[in-house]
GROMACS .gro file of N, CA and C in nm:
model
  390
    1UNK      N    1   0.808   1.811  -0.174
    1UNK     CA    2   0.869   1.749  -0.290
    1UNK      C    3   0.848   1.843  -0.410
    2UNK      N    4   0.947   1.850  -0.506
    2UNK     CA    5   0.932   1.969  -0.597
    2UNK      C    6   0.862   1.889  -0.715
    3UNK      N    7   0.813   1.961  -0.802
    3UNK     CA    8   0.752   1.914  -0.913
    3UNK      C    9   0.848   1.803  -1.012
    4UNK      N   10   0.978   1.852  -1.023
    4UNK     CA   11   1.059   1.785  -1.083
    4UNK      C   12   1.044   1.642  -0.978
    5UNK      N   13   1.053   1.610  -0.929
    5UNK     CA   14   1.093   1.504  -0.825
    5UNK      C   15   0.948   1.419  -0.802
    6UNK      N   16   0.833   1.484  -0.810
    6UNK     CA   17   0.702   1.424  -0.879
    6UNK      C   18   0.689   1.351  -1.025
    7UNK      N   19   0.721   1.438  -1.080
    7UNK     CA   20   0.773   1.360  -1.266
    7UNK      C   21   0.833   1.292  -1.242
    8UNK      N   22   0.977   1.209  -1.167
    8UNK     CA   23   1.058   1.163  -1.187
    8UNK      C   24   0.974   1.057  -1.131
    9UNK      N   25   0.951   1.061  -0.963
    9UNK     CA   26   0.875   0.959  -0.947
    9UNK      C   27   0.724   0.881  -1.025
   10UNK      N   28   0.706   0.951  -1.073
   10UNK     CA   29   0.601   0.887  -1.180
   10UNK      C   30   0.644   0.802  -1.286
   11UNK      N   31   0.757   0.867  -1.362
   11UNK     CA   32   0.801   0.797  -1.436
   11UNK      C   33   0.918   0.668  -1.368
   12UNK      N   34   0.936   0.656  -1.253
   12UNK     CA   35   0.995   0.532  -1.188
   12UNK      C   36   0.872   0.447  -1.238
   13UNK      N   37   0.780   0.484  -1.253
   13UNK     CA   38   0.634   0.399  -1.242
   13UNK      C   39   0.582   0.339  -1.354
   14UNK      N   40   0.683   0.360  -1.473
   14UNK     CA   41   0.653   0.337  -1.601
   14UNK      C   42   0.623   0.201  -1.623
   15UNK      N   43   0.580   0.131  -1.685
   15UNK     CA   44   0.601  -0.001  -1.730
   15UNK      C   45   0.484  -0.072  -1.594
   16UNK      N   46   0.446  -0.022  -1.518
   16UNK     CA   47   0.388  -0.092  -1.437
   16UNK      C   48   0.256  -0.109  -1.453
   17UNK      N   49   0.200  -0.311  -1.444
   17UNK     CA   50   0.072  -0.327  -1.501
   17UNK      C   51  -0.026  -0.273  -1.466
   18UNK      N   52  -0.151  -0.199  -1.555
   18UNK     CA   53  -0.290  -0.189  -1.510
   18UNK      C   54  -0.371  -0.264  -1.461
   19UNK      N   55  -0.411  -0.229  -1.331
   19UNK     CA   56  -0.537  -0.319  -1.246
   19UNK      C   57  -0.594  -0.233  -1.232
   20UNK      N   58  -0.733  -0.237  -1.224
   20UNK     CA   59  -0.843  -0.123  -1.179
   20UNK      C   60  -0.837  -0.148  -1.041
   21UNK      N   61  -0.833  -0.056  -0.963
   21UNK     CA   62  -0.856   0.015  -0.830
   21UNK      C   63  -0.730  -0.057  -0.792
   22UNK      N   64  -0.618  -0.074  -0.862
   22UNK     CA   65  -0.454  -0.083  -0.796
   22UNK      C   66  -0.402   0.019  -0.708
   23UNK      N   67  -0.341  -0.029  -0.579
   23UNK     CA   68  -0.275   0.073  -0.527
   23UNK      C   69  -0.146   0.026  -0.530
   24UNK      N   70  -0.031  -0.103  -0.607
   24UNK     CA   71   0.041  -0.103  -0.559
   24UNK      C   72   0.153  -0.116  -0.687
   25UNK      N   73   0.239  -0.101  -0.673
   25UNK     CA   74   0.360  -0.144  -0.779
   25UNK      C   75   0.352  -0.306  -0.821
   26UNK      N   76   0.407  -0.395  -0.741
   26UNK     CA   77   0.380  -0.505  -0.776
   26UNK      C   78   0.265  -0.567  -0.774
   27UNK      N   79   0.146  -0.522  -0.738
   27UNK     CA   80   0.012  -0.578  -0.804
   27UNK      C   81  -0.030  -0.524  -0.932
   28UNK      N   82  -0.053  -0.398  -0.950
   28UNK     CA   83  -0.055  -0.324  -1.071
   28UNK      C   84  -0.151  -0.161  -1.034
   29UNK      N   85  -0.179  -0.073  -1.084
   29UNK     CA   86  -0.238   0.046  -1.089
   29UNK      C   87  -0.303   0.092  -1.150
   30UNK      N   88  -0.400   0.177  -1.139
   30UNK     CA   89  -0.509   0.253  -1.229
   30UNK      C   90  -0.435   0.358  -1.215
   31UNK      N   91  -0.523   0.425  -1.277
   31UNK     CA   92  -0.507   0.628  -1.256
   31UNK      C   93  -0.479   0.651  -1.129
   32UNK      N   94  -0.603   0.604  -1.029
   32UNK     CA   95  -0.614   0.699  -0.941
   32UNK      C   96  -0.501   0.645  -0.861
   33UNK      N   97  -0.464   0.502  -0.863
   33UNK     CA   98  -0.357   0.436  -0.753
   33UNK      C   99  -0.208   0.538  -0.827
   34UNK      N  100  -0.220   0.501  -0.909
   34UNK     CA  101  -0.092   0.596  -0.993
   34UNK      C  102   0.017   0.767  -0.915
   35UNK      N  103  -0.191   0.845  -0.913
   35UNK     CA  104  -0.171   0.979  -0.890
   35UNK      C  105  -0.125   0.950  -0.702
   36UNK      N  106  -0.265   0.856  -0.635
   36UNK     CA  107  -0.203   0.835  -0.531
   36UNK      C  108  -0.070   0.798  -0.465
   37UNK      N  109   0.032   0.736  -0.502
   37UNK     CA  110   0.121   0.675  -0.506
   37UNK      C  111   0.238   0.830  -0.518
   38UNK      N  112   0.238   0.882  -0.614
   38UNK     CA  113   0.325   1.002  -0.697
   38UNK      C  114   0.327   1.079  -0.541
   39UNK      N  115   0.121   1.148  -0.518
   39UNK     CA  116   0.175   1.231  -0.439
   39UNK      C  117   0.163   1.178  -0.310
   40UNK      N  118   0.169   1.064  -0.276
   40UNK     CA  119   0.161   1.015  -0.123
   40UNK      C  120   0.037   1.041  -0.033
   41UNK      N  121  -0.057   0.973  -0.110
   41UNK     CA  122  -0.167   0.973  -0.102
   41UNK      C  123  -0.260   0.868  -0.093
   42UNK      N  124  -0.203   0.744  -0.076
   42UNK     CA  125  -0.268   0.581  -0.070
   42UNK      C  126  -0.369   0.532  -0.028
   43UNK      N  127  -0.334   0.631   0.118
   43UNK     CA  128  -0.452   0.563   0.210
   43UNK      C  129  -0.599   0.679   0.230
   44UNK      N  130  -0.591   0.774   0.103
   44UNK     CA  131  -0.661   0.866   0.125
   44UNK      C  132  -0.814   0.882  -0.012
   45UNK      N  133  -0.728   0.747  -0.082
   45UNK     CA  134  -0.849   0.717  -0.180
   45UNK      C  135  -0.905   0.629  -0.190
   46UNK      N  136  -1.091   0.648  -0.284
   46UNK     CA  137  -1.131   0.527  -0.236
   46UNK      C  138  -1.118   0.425  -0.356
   47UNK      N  139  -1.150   0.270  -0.311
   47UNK     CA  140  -1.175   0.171  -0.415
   47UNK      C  141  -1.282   0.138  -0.460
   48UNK      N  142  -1.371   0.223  -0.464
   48UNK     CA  143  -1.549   0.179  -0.454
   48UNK      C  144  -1.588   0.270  -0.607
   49UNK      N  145  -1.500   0.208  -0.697
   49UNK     CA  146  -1.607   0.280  -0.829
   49UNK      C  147  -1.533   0.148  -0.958
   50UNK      N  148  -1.630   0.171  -1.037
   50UNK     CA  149  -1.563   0.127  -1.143
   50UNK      C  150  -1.503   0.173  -1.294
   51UNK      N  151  -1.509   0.074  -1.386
   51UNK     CA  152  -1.430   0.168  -1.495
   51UNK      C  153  -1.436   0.306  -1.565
   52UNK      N  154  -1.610   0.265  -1.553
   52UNK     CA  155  -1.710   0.362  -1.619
   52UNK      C  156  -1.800   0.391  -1.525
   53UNK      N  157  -1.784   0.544  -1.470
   53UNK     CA  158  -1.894   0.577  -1.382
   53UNK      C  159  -1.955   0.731  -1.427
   54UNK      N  160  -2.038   0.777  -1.313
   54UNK     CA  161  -2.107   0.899  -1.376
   54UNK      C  162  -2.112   1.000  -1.229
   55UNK      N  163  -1.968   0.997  -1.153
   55UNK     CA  164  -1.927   1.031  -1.037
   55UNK      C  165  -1.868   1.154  -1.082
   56UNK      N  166  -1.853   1.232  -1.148
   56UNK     CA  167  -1.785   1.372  -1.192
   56UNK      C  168  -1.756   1.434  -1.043
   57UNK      N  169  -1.871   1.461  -1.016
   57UNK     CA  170  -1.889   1.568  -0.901
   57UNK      C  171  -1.816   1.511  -0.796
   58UNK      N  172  -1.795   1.343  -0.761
   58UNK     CA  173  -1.717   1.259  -0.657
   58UNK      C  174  -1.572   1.307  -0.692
   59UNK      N  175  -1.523   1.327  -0.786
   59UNK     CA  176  -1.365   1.305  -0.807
   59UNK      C  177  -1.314   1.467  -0.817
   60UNK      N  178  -1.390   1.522  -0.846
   60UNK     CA  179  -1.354   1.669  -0.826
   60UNK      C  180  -1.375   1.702  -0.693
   61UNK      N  181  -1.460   1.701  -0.631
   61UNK     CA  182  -1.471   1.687  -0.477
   61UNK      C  183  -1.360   1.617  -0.365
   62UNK      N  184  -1.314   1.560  -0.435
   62UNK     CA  185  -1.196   1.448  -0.385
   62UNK      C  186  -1.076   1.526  -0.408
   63UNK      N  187  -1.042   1.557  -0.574
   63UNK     CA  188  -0.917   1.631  -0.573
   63UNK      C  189  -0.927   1.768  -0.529
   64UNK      N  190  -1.030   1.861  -0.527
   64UNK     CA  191  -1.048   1.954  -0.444
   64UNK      C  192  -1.036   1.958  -0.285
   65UNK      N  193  -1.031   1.824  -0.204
   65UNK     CA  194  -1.015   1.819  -0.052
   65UNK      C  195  -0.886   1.785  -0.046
   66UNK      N  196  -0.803   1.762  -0.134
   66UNK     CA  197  -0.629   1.704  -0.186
   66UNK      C  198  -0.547   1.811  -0.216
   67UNK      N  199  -0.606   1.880  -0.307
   67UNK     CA  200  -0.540   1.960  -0.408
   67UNK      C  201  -0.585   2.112  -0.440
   68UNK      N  202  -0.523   2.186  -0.487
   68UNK     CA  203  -0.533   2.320  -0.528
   68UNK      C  204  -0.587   2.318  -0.716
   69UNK      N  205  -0.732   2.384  -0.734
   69UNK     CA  206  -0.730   2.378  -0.874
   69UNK      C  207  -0.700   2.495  -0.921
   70UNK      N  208  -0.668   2.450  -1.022
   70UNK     CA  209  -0.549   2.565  -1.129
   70UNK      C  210  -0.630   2.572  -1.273
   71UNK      N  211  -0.741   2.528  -1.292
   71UNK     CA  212  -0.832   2.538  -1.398
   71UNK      C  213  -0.791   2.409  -1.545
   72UNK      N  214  -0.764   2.470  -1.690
   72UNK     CA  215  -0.757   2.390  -1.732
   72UNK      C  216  -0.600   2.412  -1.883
   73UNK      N  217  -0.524   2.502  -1.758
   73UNK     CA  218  -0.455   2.486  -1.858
   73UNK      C  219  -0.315   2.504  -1.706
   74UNK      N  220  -0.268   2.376  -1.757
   74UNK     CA  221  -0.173   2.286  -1.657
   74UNK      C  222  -0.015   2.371  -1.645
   75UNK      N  223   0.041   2.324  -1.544
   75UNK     CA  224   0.167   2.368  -1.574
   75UNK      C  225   0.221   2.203  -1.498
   76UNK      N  226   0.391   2.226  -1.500
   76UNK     CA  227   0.432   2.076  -1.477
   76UNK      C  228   0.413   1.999  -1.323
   77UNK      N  229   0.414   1.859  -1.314
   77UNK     CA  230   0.335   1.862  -1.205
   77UNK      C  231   0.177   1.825  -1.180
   78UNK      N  232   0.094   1.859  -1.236
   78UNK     CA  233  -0.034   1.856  -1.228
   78UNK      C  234  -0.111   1.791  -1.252
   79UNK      N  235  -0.171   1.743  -1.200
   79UNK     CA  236  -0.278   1.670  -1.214
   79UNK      C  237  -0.417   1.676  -1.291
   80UNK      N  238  -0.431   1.626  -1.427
   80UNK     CA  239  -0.530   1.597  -1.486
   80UNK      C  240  -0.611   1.528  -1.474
   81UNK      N  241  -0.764   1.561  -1.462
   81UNK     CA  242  -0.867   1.504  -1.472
   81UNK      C  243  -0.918   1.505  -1.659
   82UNK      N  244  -0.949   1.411  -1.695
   82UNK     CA  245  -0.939   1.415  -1.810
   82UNK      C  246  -1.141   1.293  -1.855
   83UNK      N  247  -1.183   1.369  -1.978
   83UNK     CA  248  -1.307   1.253  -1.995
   83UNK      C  249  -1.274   1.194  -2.092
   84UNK      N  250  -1.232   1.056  -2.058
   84UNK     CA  251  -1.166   0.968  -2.124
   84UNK      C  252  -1.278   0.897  -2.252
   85UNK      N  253  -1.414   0.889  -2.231
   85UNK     CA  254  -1.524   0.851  -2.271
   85UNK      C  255  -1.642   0.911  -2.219
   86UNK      N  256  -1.765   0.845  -2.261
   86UNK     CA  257  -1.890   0.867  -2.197
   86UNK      C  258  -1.934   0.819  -2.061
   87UNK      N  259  -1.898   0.873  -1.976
   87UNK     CA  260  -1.901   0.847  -1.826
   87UNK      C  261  -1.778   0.747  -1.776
   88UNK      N  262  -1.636   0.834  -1.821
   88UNK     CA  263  -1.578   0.745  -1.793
   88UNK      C  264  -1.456   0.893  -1.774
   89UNK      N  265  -1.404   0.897  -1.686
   89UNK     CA  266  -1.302   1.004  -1.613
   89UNK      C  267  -1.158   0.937  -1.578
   90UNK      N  268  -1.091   1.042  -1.622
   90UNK     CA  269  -0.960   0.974  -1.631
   90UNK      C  270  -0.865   1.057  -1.598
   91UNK      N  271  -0.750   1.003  -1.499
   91UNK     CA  272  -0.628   1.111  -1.427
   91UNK      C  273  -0.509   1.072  -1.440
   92UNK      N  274  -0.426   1.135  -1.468
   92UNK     CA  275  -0.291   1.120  -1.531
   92UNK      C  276  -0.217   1.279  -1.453
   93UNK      N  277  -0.077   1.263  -1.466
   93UNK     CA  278   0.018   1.342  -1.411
   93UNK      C  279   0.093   1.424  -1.524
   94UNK      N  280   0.059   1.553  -1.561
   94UNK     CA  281   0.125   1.655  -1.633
   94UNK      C  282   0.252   1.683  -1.623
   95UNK      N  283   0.350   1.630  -1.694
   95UNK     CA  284   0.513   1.660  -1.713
   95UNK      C  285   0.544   1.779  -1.775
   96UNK      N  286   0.448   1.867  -1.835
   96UNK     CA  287   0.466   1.985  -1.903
   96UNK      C  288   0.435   1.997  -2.023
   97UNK      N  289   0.517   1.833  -2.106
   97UNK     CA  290   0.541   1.821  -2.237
   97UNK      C  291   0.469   1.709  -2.293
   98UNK      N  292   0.420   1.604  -2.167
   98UNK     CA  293   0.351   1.479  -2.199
   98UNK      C  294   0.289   1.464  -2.081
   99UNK      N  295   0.213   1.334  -2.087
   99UNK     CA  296   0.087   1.281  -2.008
   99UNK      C  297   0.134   1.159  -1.918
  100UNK      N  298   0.155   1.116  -1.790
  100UNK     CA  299   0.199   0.977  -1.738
  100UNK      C  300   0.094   0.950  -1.671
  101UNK      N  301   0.011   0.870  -1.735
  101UNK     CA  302  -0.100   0.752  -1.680
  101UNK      C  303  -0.110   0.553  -1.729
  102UNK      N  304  -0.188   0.547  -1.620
  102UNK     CA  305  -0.202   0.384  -1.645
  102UNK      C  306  -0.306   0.393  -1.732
  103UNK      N  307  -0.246   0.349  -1.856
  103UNK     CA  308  -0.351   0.333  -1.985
  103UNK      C  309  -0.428   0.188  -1.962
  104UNK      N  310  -0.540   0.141  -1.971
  104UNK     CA  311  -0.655   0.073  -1.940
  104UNK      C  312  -0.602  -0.059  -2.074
  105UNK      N  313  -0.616   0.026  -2.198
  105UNK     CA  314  -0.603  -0.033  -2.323
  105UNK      C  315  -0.466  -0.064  -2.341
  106UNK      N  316  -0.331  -0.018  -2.285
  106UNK     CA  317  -0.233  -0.101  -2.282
  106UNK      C  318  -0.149  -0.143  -2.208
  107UNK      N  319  -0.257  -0.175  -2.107
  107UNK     CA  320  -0.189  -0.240  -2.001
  107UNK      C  321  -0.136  -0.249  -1.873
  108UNK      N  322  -0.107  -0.119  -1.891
  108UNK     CA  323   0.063  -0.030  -1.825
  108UNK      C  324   0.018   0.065  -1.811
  109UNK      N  325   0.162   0.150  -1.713
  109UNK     CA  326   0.174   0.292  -1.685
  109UNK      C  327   0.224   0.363  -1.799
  110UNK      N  328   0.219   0.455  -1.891
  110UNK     CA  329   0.265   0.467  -2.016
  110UNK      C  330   0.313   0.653  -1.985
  111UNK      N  331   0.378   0.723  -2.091
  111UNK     CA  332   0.387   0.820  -2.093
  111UNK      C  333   0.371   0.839  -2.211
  112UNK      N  334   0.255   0.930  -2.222
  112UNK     CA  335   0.174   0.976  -2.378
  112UNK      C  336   0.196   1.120  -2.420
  113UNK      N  337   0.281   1.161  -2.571
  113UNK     CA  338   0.282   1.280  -2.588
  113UNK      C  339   0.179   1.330  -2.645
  114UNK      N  340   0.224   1.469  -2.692
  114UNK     CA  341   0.082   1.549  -2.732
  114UNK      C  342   0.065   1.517  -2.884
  115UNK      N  343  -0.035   1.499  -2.950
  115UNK     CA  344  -0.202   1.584  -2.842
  115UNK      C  345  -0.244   1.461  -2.768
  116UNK      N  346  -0.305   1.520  -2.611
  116UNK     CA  347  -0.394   1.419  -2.577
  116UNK      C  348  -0.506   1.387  -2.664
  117UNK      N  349  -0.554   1.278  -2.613
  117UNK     CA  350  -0.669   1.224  -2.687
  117UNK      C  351  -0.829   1.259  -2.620
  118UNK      N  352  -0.810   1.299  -2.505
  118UNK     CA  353  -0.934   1.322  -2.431
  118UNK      C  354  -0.903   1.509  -2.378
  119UNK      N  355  -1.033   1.512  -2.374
  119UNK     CA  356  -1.086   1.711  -2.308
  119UNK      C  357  -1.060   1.670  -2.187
  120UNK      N  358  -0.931   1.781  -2.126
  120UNK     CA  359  -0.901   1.812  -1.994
  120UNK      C  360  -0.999   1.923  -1.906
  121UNK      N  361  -1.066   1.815  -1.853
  121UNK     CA  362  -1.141   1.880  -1.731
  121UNK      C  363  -1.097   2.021  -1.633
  122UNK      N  364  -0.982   1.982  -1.611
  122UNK     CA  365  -0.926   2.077  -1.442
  122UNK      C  366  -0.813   2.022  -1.455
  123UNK      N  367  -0.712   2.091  -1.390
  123UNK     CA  368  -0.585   2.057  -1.351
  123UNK      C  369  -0.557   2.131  -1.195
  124UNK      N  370  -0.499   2.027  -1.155
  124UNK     CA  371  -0.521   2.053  -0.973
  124UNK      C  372  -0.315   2.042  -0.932
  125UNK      N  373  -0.308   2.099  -0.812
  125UNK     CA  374  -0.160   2.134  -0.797
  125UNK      C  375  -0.143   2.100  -0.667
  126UNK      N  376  -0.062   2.094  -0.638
  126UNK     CA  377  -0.022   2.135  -0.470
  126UNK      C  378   0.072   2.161  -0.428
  127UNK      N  379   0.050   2.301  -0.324
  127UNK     CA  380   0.152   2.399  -0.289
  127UNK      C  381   0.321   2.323  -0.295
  128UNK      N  382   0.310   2.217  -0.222
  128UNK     CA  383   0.462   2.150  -0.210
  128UNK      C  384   0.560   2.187  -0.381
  129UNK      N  385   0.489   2.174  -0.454
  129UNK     CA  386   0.545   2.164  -0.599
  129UNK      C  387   0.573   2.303  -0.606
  130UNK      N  388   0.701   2.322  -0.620
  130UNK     CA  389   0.822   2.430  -0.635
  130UNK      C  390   0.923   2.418  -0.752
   0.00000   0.00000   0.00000
């Protein structure tokens, strides 16, 4: 699937409610159900954390057995790990120009322009994206 066709499907995803550890459209989505979902990845993440954790090393480890890292300056496509707070990690999908994640605080799947609001950790890729 090309990168364009990743964005697009993400943004099919707009408007859809936040649940923590969501994997589905009509129940609702977090981050990680979000990113899972985009790159077809559902049954490959886990549900065992909560809002606020101090798992750094778990989720980089995770998108590192998924994904290709590309450090911290993104191209379109990509996947952000982002520190949303104080022990609190947050992943959203890089369009190039803006941010598409399930925002916690409103609700929904949202698409946020620049500037982000949180320090981007890593940005992770995968080969398919052409």
């Amino acid at each position: 699937m090309s990168a364009k066709a990743r964005i697009a499907r993400a943004r099919s995803l707009l408007g859809t409610p936040f649940r923590l550890q969501g994997r589905a459209v009509d129940t609702g989505l977090d981050c990680v159900g979000l990113i899972a979902l985009v790159f077809e990845k559902a049954a490959d993440v886990p549900c065992d954390y909560a809002l606020r954790n101090t798992q750094l090393a778990r989720w980089t480890a995770l998108l590192d057995v998924h994904f290709e890292r590309r450090g911290t300056t993104p191209e379109a496509a990509d996947i952000l790990l982002m520190q949303a707070g104080p022990a609190q990690f947050h992943l959203g999908l890089w369009t190039g120009q803006s941010l598409i994640h399930a925002d916690a605080a409103q609700r929904r799947t949202v698409e946020r322009a620049l500037p982000l609001p949180w320090p981007v950790l890593g940005a992770w890729f995968t080969k398919e994206d052409s």
